[in-house]
XYZ file of C-alpha atoms in Angstrom:
612
model
C 9.778 -11.266 -216.700
C 9.540 -13.241 -213.573
C 9.764 -17.279 -213.738
C 10.446 -17.167 -217.656
C 11.847 -20.690 -218.445
C 15.296 -19.775 -219.203
C 14.849 -17.800 -222.334
C 18.116 -15.651 -223.298
C 16.847 -12.825 -225.844
C 19.809 -11.783 -227.407
C 18.451 -10.027 -230.597
C 20.256 -7.854 -233.133
C 18.875 -4.764 -231.375
C 19.987 -5.961 -227.725
C 23.798 -4.939 -226.895
C 25.782 -7.834 -225.406
C 27.156 -5.679 -222.800
C 23.726 -5.237 -221.449
C 23.021 -8.822 -221.707
C 26.463 -9.523 -219.707
C 25.222 -7.364 -216.758
C 21.890 -9.341 -216.608
C 23.718 -12.238 -216.611
C 25.882 -11.513 -213.743
C 23.243 -10.431 -211.503
C 22.287 -12.834 -208.680
C 18.536 -12.319 -209.399
C 17.255 -15.964 -208.930
C 13.654 -15.189 -209.340
C 13.087 -17.161 -212.497
C 16.027 -16.901 -214.903
C 18.340 -19.564 -215.638
C 21.577 -18.763 -214.423
C 23.960 -17.140 -217.023
C 20.538 -16.077 -218.789
C 19.603 -12.527 -220.017
C 16.321 -10.770 -219.261
C 15.128 -8.197 -221.696
C 12.609 -5.980 -219.965
C 9.195 -5.729 -221.875
C 9.806 -2.381 -222.806
C 13.256 -2.902 -224.414
C 11.691 -5.793 -226.521
C 8.160 -4.001 -227.554
C 9.459 -0.488 -228.153
C 12.828 -0.645 -229.442
C 13.365 0.186 -233.159
C 14.031 -2.604 -235.407
C 17.993 -3.071 -236.314
C 19.065 -1.546 -239.900
C 19.777 -4.302 -242.338
C 19.862 -5.203 -246.118
C 19.206 -8.172 -248.032
C 21.472 -10.869 -247.872
C 24.745 -10.167 -249.514
C 25.313 -13.960 -250.446
C 22.986 -13.477 -253.053
C 24.419 -12.617 -256.626
C 22.336 -12.145 -259.671
C 19.560 -14.275 -257.887
C 21.807 -17.161 -257.338
C 23.625 -17.931 -253.865
C 27.057 -17.159 -253.577
C 29.704 -18.990 -251.611
C 28.809 -19.558 -247.968
C 29.361 -16.441 -245.711
C 32.852 -15.900 -244.468
C 33.751 -15.973 -240.908
C 34.279 -15.656 -238.294
C 32.707 -18.886 -237.518
C 31.553 -19.562 -233.967
C 28.168 -20.620 -232.356
C 27.962 -17.585 -230.762
C 25.636 -14.451 -231.327
C 25.921 -12.653 -234.167
C 28.389 -14.938 -235.893
C 28.361 -17.520 -238.556
C 27.522 -20.763 -237.826
C 30.645 -23.404 -238.980
C 29.863 -24.672 -242.481
C 31.537 -27.960 -241.750
C 28.969 -29.240 -239.225
C 27.486 -32.498 -240.441
C 25.470 -34.763 -238.340
C 24.298 -38.349 -239.029
C 20.708 -39.136 -239.170
C 18.413 -42.020 -239.956
C 17.861 -40.586 -243.222
C 21.753 -39.814 -243.946
C 23.750 -37.048 -243.244
C 22.425 -33.507 -242.108
C 24.680 -30.675 -243.220
C 24.194 -27.337 -241.660
C 25.264 -25.372 -244.704
C 22.244 -27.397 -246.292
C 20.025 -24.838 -244.803
C 21.708 -22.026 -246.335
C 19.222 -20.156 -248.486
C 20.835 -16.416 -249.414
C 18.157 -15.947 -252.138
C 15.116 -16.956 -250.672
C 12.439 -13.556 -250.894
C 12.120 -13.632 -246.553
C 14.788 -15.269 -243.942
C 13.562 -18.330 -242.364
C 14.722 -19.126 -238.940
C 16.758 -22.515 -238.516
C 15.606 -23.736 -235.169
C 18.663 -26.149 -233.877
C 17.117 -27.743 -230.666
C 19.648 -29.712 -228.552
C 18.008 -32.354 -226.544
C 18.313 -35.335 -224.865
C 15.666 -38.579 -224.605
C 16.518 -38.583 -220.693
C 15.735 -35.218 -220.218
C 12.544 -34.123 -218.306
C 12.401 -30.552 -219.852
C 13.303 -32.320 -223.247
C 10.237 -34.466 -222.840
C 7.887 -31.534 -222.383
C 9.161 -29.784 -225.259
C 9.158 -32.832 -227.352
C 5.553 -33.615 -226.511
C 4.470 -29.772 -227.616
C 6.798 -29.881 -230.712
C 3.492 -29.091 -232.890
C 2.439 -26.486 -230.505
C 5.696 -24.968 -230.627
C 6.272 -25.112 -234.169
C 2.911 -25.050 -235.711
C 1.951 -21.640 -234.492
C 0.100 -20.237 -237.882
C 2.073 -16.750 -237.050
C 4.990 -18.484 -238.167
C 4.918 -22.110 -238.864
C 6.267 -21.469 -242.685
C 9.260 -19.813 -241.742
C 10.447 -22.155 -239.179
C 12.939 -25.533 -240.149
C 13.315 -27.925 -237.040
C 16.386 -29.507 -236.712
C 16.717 -31.825 -233.292
C 19.972 -32.698 -232.360
C 20.304 -35.784 -229.961
C 22.945 -35.769 -227.696
C 21.891 -39.162 -225.301
C 19.604 -41.703 -225.065
C 16.946 -42.574 -222.501
C 19.736 -43.816 -220.128
C 22.418 -40.670 -221.012
C 24.425 -43.190 -223.460
C 25.411 -41.326 -226.807
C 22.870 -41.566 -228.940
C 22.745 -43.706 -231.818
C 20.442 -44.238 -234.977
C 18.176 -46.255 -232.641
C 17.808 -43.526 -230.236
C 17.002 -41.324 -232.924
C 14.167 -43.202 -234.471
C 12.810 -43.664 -230.980
C 12.909 -39.658 -230.562
C 11.213 -39.445 -233.906
C 8.348 -41.015 -232.920
C 7.971 -38.477 -230.112
C 8.337 -35.386 -232.161
C 7.331 -36.484 -235.723
C 8.472 -36.147 -238.968
C 7.966 -32.485 -240.051
C 11.353 -31.580 -238.920
C 14.630 -33.582 -238.855
C 16.578 -35.654 -236.031
C 20.027 -36.131 -236.287
C 22.653 -37.071 -233.857
C 25.161 -35.178 -231.911
C 26.600 -37.425 -229.205
C 29.758 -35.374 -228.714
C 27.423 -32.115 -228.105
C 29.365 -30.248 -231.034
C 26.497 -27.836 -231.566
C 26.887 -26.294 -228.107
C 26.751 -22.394 -228.004
C 29.739 -20.632 -226.392
C 27.316 -18.349 -224.229
C 27.131 -17.434 -220.847
C 26.206 -20.375 -218.820
C 23.716 -21.655 -221.302
C 23.842 -25.404 -220.089
C 20.501 -26.571 -219.480
C 18.461 -28.417 -222.080
C 16.854 -28.269 -224.463
C 18.797 -25.441 -225.913
C 17.694 -23.845 -229.012
C 19.729 -21.905 -231.297
C 17.766 -19.492 -234.046
C 19.652 -19.182 -237.345
C 18.819 -16.756 -240.151
C 18.705 -19.066 -243.181
C 19.913 -16.151 -245.586
C 23.423 -15.291 -243.726
C 23.639 -18.448 -241.201
C 24.142 -16.098 -238.366
C 22.948 -16.869 -234.883
C 20.181 -14.312 -234.060
C 19.048 -15.670 -230.616
C 19.268 -18.977 -228.377
C 16.987 -20.098 -225.555
C 17.373 -22.836 -223.069
C 13.805 -24.627 -222.000
C 11.574 -21.526 -223.172
C 7.823 -21.573 -222.099
C 5.727 -21.547 -224.931
C 4.802 -17.938 -224.688
C 8.392 -16.631 -224.537
C 9.559 -19.093 -227.566
C 6.733 -17.479 -229.738
C 7.529 -14.072 -228.494
C 11.382 -14.645 -229.471
C 10.382 -16.198 -232.915
C 8.035 -12.997 -233.934
C 10.491 -10.259 -232.936
C 13.548 -12.232 -234.794
C 11.580 -12.489 -237.659
C 10.353 -9.240 -237.631
C 13.950 -7.786 -237.267
C 14.936 -9.785 -240.133
C 12.261 -8.492 -242.303
C 12.851 -4.780 -241.168
C 9.357 -4.438 -239.795
C 8.087 -3.155 -236.374
C 8.299 -5.198 -233.946
C 4.712 -6.864 -232.744
C 3.737 -6.357 -229.387
C 3.633 -9.676 -227.723
C 1.826 -10.296 -224.645
C 4.242 -11.740 -221.518
C 3.966 -15.026 -220.326
C 1.082 -16.096 -218.061
C 1.933 -17.934 -214.656
C 0.144 -20.276 -213.081
C -0.159 -19.177 -208.985
C 1.422 -15.982 -210.118
C 4.971 -18.026 -210.374
C 5.024 -20.901 -213.069
C 4.981 -20.671 -216.833
C 2.979 -23.064 -218.412
C 5.675 -25.651 -219.013
C 6.757 -25.550 -215.586
C 3.330 -25.907 -213.988
C 2.744 -28.926 -216.742
C 5.933 -30.450 -215.092
C 5.003 -30.258 -211.290
C 1.448 -31.707 -212.445
C 3.601 -34.356 -213.937
C 5.224 -34.925 -210.570
C 2.298 -36.290 -208.544
C 2.528 -39.338 -207.026
C 0.850 -42.203 -208.674
C -0.646 -45.734 -207.203
C 0.765 -48.833 -208.724
C 3.722 -49.326 -210.077
C 3.911 -50.464 -214.267
C 3.570 -54.089 -214.743
C 6.458 -56.410 -214.723
C 6.142 -59.072 -217.722
C 9.172 -60.318 -216.785
C 7.873 -61.642 -213.304
C 4.738 -63.635 -213.773
C 4.338 -63.555 -210.314
C 4.489 -59.909 -209.836
C 1.185 -58.957 -208.648
C -0.203 -62.455 -206.991
C -1.296 -61.307 -203.460
C 0.126 -64.815 -202.413
C 3.632 -64.225 -203.770
C 3.638 -60.779 -202.071
C 2.885 -61.999 -198.868
C 5.590 -64.800 -198.986
C 8.026 -62.529 -200.379
C 7.283 -60.069 -197.360
C 7.997 -62.763 -195.114
C 11.338 -63.554 -197.123
C 12.267 -59.955 -197.095
C 12.770 -59.867 -192.796
C 14.320 -63.272 -192.589
C 17.721 -63.168 -191.519
C 18.213 -66.835 -191.507
C 18.368 -66.265 -195.675
C 21.963 -65.164 -194.486
C 24.627 -67.943 -193.457
C 25.399 -65.796 -190.266
C 21.793 -65.393 -189.614
C 22.166 -61.606 -188.898
C 21.265 -60.050 -192.276
C 17.864 -59.570 -193.849
C 16.521 -56.991 -196.697
C 15.118 -55.267 -193.913
C 18.697 -54.471 -192.322
C 19.241 -51.970 -195.066
C 15.772 -51.365 -196.289
C 14.052 -51.100 -192.993
C 10.250 -49.966 -192.963
C 10.859 -47.480 -190.247
C 13.518 -45.527 -191.962
C 11.604 -44.977 -195.186
C 12.803 -48.746 -196.490
C 16.436 -47.155 -196.462
C 19.081 -47.822 -193.403
C 20.177 -43.937 -192.730
C 23.954 -45.022 -192.819
C 26.775 -43.565 -195.251
C 27.272 -46.769 -196.377
C 25.179 -49.806 -195.504
C 26.578 -53.082 -193.493
C 25.659 -56.496 -194.161
C 28.165 -59.022 -193.000
C 30.540 -56.121 -193.181
C 30.663 -52.679 -194.203
C 30.056 -52.236 -197.724
C 31.009 -49.184 -200.023
C 27.753 -47.420 -201.305
C 24.688 -46.111 -199.401
C 21.475 -48.059 -199.530
C 18.776 -46.277 -201.502
C 15.576 -46.568 -200.359
C 13.322 -49.436 -202.237
C 10.007 -47.780 -201.105
C 9.061 -47.087 -205.069
C 12.047 -49.275 -206.435
C 9.444 -51.091 -208.380
C 8.565 -47.970 -210.703
C 12.687 -48.057 -211.807
C 13.807 -48.736 -215.301
C 17.258 -49.939 -213.572
C 18.253 -51.357 -210.351
C 21.424 -50.364 -207.789
C 23.366 -47.070 -208.410
C 25.073 -48.453 -211.259
C 22.083 -50.259 -213.178
C 23.632 -53.575 -213.153
C 20.060 -55.164 -212.609
C 16.922 -54.560 -215.117
C 14.583 -55.950 -213.132
C 13.260 -55.725 -209.561
C 13.510 -59.620 -209.135
C 17.026 -59.579 -210.272
C 17.952 -56.574 -207.807
C 16.391 -58.808 -205.057
C 19.202 -61.858 -205.900
C 22.108 -59.601 -205.728
C 22.883 -59.090 -202.071
C 22.375 -62.636 -201.321
C 25.926 -63.510 -203.135
C 27.829 -60.457 -202.477
C 30.530 -61.004 -200.179
C 29.450 -57.800 -198.289
C 25.943 -58.081 -197.806
C 24.528 -61.440 -197.313
C 27.794 -63.312 -197.851
C 25.816 -66.250 -199.060
C 24.997 -68.280 -202.018
C 21.791 -69.485 -203.910
C 22.338 -72.970 -202.788
C 22.287 -71.786 -199.292
C 18.912 -69.927 -199.993
C 17.582 -72.613 -201.786
C 17.987 -75.023 -198.909
C 16.496 -72.426 -196.682
C 13.599 -72.495 -198.965
C 13.282 -76.247 -198.957
C 13.665 -76.777 -194.993
C 11.528 -73.792 -193.863
C 9.180 -72.721 -196.338
C 8.354 -76.000 -198.478
C 4.146 -74.941 -198.196
C 4.637 -71.358 -198.652
C 6.726 -72.033 -201.710
C 4.512 -74.602 -203.033
C 1.551 -72.283 -202.790
C 2.589 -69.744 -204.957
C 5.412 -71.708 -207.244
C 3.375 -75.036 -207.585
C 4.588 -75.391 -211.391
C 8.097 -75.657 -210.279
C 8.357 -78.369 -207.325
C 10.769 -78.172 -204.893
C 13.932 -80.224 -205.974
C 15.850 -82.843 -203.791
C 18.874 -80.982 -202.324
C 19.998 -83.826 -199.537
C 23.465 -84.396 -200.099
C 24.515 -81.303 -201.560
C 26.857 -78.985 -199.790
C 25.546 -76.127 -197.589
C 26.440 -73.401 -200.076
C 27.596 -72.947 -203.098
C 27.289 -70.352 -206.122
C 28.852 -69.757 -209.622
C 32.552 -69.611 -209.504
C 32.767 -71.825 -206.515
C 34.583 -75.502 -207.070
C 31.491 -76.885 -205.311
C 29.100 -75.484 -207.564
C 31.256 -76.475 -210.530
C 30.864 -80.241 -209.192
C 27.185 -80.209 -209.409
C 25.175 -81.445 -212.624
C 23.715 -78.958 -214.723
C 20.127 -80.141 -213.656
C 21.152 -79.591 -210.309
C 22.195 -76.280 -210.775
C 19.136 -75.358 -212.955
C 17.184 -76.509 -210.245
C 18.693 -74.594 -207.425
C 18.660 -71.372 -209.500
C 14.991 -72.121 -210.134
C 14.214 -71.552 -206.380
C 16.595 -68.825 -206.095
C 14.930 -66.806 -209.034
C 11.682 -67.372 -207.515
C 12.773 -66.368 -204.412
C 13.603 -62.970 -206.107
C 10.291 -63.049 -207.616
C 8.626 -63.290 -204.608
C 10.441 -60.440 -202.753
C 9.878 -57.928 -205.901
C 6.055 -58.568 -205.456
C 5.951 -57.777 -201.979
C 8.226 -54.455 -202.961
C 5.802 -54.035 -205.666
C 2.920 -53.667 -202.897
C 4.923 -50.697 -201.058
C 3.216 -47.161 -201.032
C 3.903 -43.767 -199.920
C 1.543 -41.068 -198.652
C 1.170 -37.986 -200.435
C 3.281 -34.856 -199.736
C 2.649 -31.246 -199.943
C 3.577 -31.059 -203.637
C 1.152 -33.455 -204.457
C -1.249 -31.348 -202.893
C 0.025 -28.243 -204.669
C -0.255 -29.931 -207.952
C -3.819 -31.068 -207.618
C -4.534 -27.393 -207.258
C -4.251 -26.614 -203.593
C -2.105 -23.331 -203.981
C -1.865 -23.344 -200.093
C -0.058 -26.398 -199.689
C 3.348 -24.634 -200.138
C 4.330 -21.694 -198.681
C 5.600 -18.306 -200.462
C 9.359 -19.496 -199.824
C 8.836 -23.403 -200.661
C 7.071 -21.875 -203.802
C 9.968 -19.911 -204.833
C 12.521 -22.529 -204.299
C 10.384 -24.709 -206.463
C 10.686 -22.337 -209.239
C 14.278 -21.949 -208.667
C 14.636 -25.761 -208.898
C 13.483 -25.451 -212.800
C 15.596 -22.213 -213.250
C 18.552 -24.103 -211.862
C 18.091 -27.014 -214.150
C 17.166 -29.745 -211.717
C 14.074 -30.571 -213.523
C 16.333 -32.161 -216.552
C 17.162 -35.234 -214.299
C 14.238 -35.114 -211.502
C 11.309 -35.164 -213.429
C 8.087 -37.516 -213.118
C 6.065 -38.981 -210.013
C 9.750 -40.363 -208.789
C 11.418 -37.165 -209.645
C 14.035 -39.059 -211.474
C 15.050 -40.089 -215.144
C 16.341 -43.371 -214.258
C 19.533 -42.596 -216.400
C 23.019 -42.159 -215.222
C 25.091 -39.198 -214.972
C 28.331 -37.869 -213.769
C 27.937 -35.301 -210.903
C 31.149 -35.939 -208.923
C 29.765 -37.023 -205.657
C 32.461 -38.339 -203.398
C 33.408 -42.065 -202.975
C 32.204 -44.121 -200.241
C 34.743 -47.153 -201.070
C 36.581 -48.307 -198.094
C 39.809 -48.367 -199.827
C 39.450 -44.804 -200.477
C 39.484 -44.796 -204.215
C 36.893 -42.949 -206.234
C 34.140 -45.285 -207.340
C 33.836 -45.487 -211.314
C 29.956 -46.391 -211.277
C 28.175 -47.488 -214.358
C 31.397 -47.902 -216.444
C 32.372 -50.805 -214.710
C 29.341 -53.025 -215.212
C 28.610 -52.168 -218.792
C 30.995 -54.394 -220.566
C 29.233 -57.644 -219.008
C 26.027 -56.122 -218.565
C 24.673 -57.955 -221.770
C 25.692 -61.293 -220.516
C 24.649 -60.925 -217.173
C 22.672 -64.065 -215.851
C 19.199 -62.545 -214.717
C 18.729 -59.676 -217.447
C 15.166 -59.632 -218.365
C 16.209 -61.069 -222.023
C 17.187 -64.501 -220.066
C 15.472 -67.692 -220.012
C 14.724 -66.829 -216.331
C 12.440 -64.146 -217.393
C 8.884 -64.855 -217.899
C 8.969 -62.549 -220.796
C 12.468 -62.462 -222.383
C 10.775 -60.397 -225.082
C 9.950 -57.619 -222.904
C 13.916 -56.604 -222.395
C 15.206 -53.176 -222.246
C 16.873 -51.700 -225.269
C 19.975 -50.203 -224.035
C 23.904 -49.916 -225.105
C 26.444 -51.869 -223.450
C 29.125 -50.173 -224.793
C 31.657 -48.900 -222.479
C 31.380 -45.195 -223.311
C 34.123 -42.779 -221.637
C 31.049 -40.717 -220.480
C 29.800 -43.276 -218.065
C 33.078 -43.082 -215.904
C 31.909 -42.228 -212.636
C 28.284 -42.163 -213.745
C 25.390 -43.273 -211.309
C 21.878 -43.395 -211.332
C 19.514 -40.564 -210.505
C 18.440 -41.132 -207.064
C 14.443 -40.292 -206.564
C 13.711 -36.822 -204.899
C 10.694 -38.311 -203.592
C 11.393 -39.238 -199.880
C 14.553 -37.084 -200.122
C 13.717 -35.433 -196.895
C 13.642 -38.441 -194.806
C 16.759 -40.665 -196.372
C 19.765 -39.037 -195.532
C 22.870 -39.210 -196.033
C 23.043 -38.718 -199.403
C 25.164 -39.696 -202.416
C 26.323 -43.180 -203.868
C 28.854 -42.696 -200.933
C 26.686 -41.278 -198.329
C 29.492 -38.715 -198.011
C 26.718 -35.577 -197.623
C 25.051 -35.399 -194.559
C 22.467 -32.848 -195.158
C 20.305 -31.639 -198.452
C 22.153 -28.157 -198.062
C 25.532 -30.129 -198.387
C 24.197 -31.602 -201.462
C 22.775 -28.446 -203.199
C 26.151 -26.868 -202.405
C 27.818 -29.655 -204.084
C 25.838 -29.298 -207.305
C 26.158 -25.528 -207.161
C 29.783 -25.689 -207.119
C 29.903 -28.926 -209.764
C 32.278 -30.763 -207.323
C 34.909 -27.964 -207.361
C 35.298 -28.247 -203.756
C 36.214 -31.969 -203.463
C 39.464 -33.610 -202.540
C 41.266 -34.993 -205.527
C 41.181 -38.787 -205.992
C 37.890 -39.117 -204.436
C 35.730 -38.782 -207.353
C 35.966 -39.522 -211.248
C 34.396 -38.566 -214.467
C 33.563 -35.584 -216.496
C 30.835 -33.474 -215.281
C 28.473 -33.110 -217.598
C 28.066 -29.512 -219.310
C 23.962 -28.889 -218.695
C 24.903 -29.368 -214.989
C 24.093 -25.591 -213.751
C 26.541 -24.069 -211.447
C 24.291 -21.744 -209.367
C 25.150 -18.956 -206.787
C 25.453 -19.279 -203.274
C 22.030 -17.909 -202.587
C 20.381 -20.581 -204.874
C 22.205 -23.191 -202.861
C 20.639 -21.814 -199.817
C 17.104 -21.648 -201.084
C 16.646 -25.200 -202.907
C 16.653 -26.982 -200.068
C 13.528 -25.242 -198.908
C 11.472 -27.270 -201.570
C 13.375 -30.331 -201.196
C 12.563 -30.899 -197.297
C 9.153 -30.994 -198.562
C 9.732 -34.181 -200.577
C 8.486 -36.941 -197.858
C 7.475 -40.265 -198.858
C 6.007 -41.750 -195.327
C 5.390 -45.503 -195.808
C 1.674 -46.467 -195.948
C 0.974 -49.307 -193.986
């Protein structure tokens, strides 16, 4: 079953002892860590188990819900008290109990997340998976959404958005606490499928991120066993290039580089050539810092893939975090490691007033524009004439007494110039392009673009669950996760990440929803509640270009990709206490040493050379 997408066959006829032996093997050729591979012979030739009609139907009427033991594990009965909220009201698991049905149906509970790449594939293929004419009338789908697009706890709005992706043939409910989590060997990756016999409410099999052929295979065999019918002979999955199942190959093709970033309606100058040219000049202008020694290019060097190669970046003083590349930042949904800016132009403004970066202020920047760039500015922002700033202090920003002393009109005039500087820089960053990598050529159909070890490592990338967060053209979900990378803070304290900015995010001065946006209606939908799951959470970094942007992590503490791979595999267990915080997420795989060593083989392919 080489390359099977993490399918866990655990049907009634398969002994759990045999499964345990398979799960503890070191084979990393294709199955998910902790999954069990059942050979073709054992599946197709084994005799169906002996079973009887449901004992819970008495005189044609349902009896009480089956007795325990209650547990979300194989061969046990699903707890009857599990109820989940949905846009249409509560969904009780016990409502699916139908002991008097002429034939068993399978309740397929799919635990999923809106941020997750493999979940996105399954969402798009819901009709294909569940609509197979061989069994469509015997499946009941219940999607349990654990998190929204940003990895915040799922709410009703997120559920409604999910329903638009998967359709209304099944049900979608909320499971933000991930209560419906099977207690099986390492089954952490999403989406997680649990197949339940509706006549007995017994878990008959489970799967994680199954390819479509294996999904059909498990359903057909499960139904045959429940019907006491011969097991059908179902072909094994087909593989692209002899390695990748359909879902994995589809996701690989989805990783191909795209050219232009998505439109940004919040910046009316986003794609104006003159604005980009002006922004390019400003990007490298160190005189926009009071000391004259820091520019955007200081930390985002075009010669270093628009990063700086330092563990923590240095502006006017040493910072606390690693500078990510801005080469493809125009494609990102959130900016900064903690996502405190929701547009590229708002991100460009942050460093100017940061005491460790530029150490400046908006009034200082505005005065520089008035003094040195009146023509360039006027050519782009003609509808916003430069104000007369004579007589104002050399620098001032919100929170300074000098700023408070200005009139409201003066503050607005200065901020308008400041915002336009950010929009010009963003326009320049939107022009940045990177060259395709060997992965792009492979995704385009050149089977010789990757070596055999690289292909095996790419397959392992899926087996290990990396595709959950690292997907799409930039190989990121732009969501926030707790992976417990070590801190880069100069005081040595653990960096709390997203949790510290959430309470004030909705009040941020330059959000896309504010009057400084050119399209406030284009604001992102997000939750600003300080959810405990966001303690220690940081934005998923893109993997495109990762081969050239060491060191790694928000604290810049890992010098090599091998160190990063080992950290993921060990789930941060080797870190010194106090250097990180937060609870690592259950779907993060804990893969073995061989896998940790092999994964960098494909990561080293992921270059992003700047295109002049």
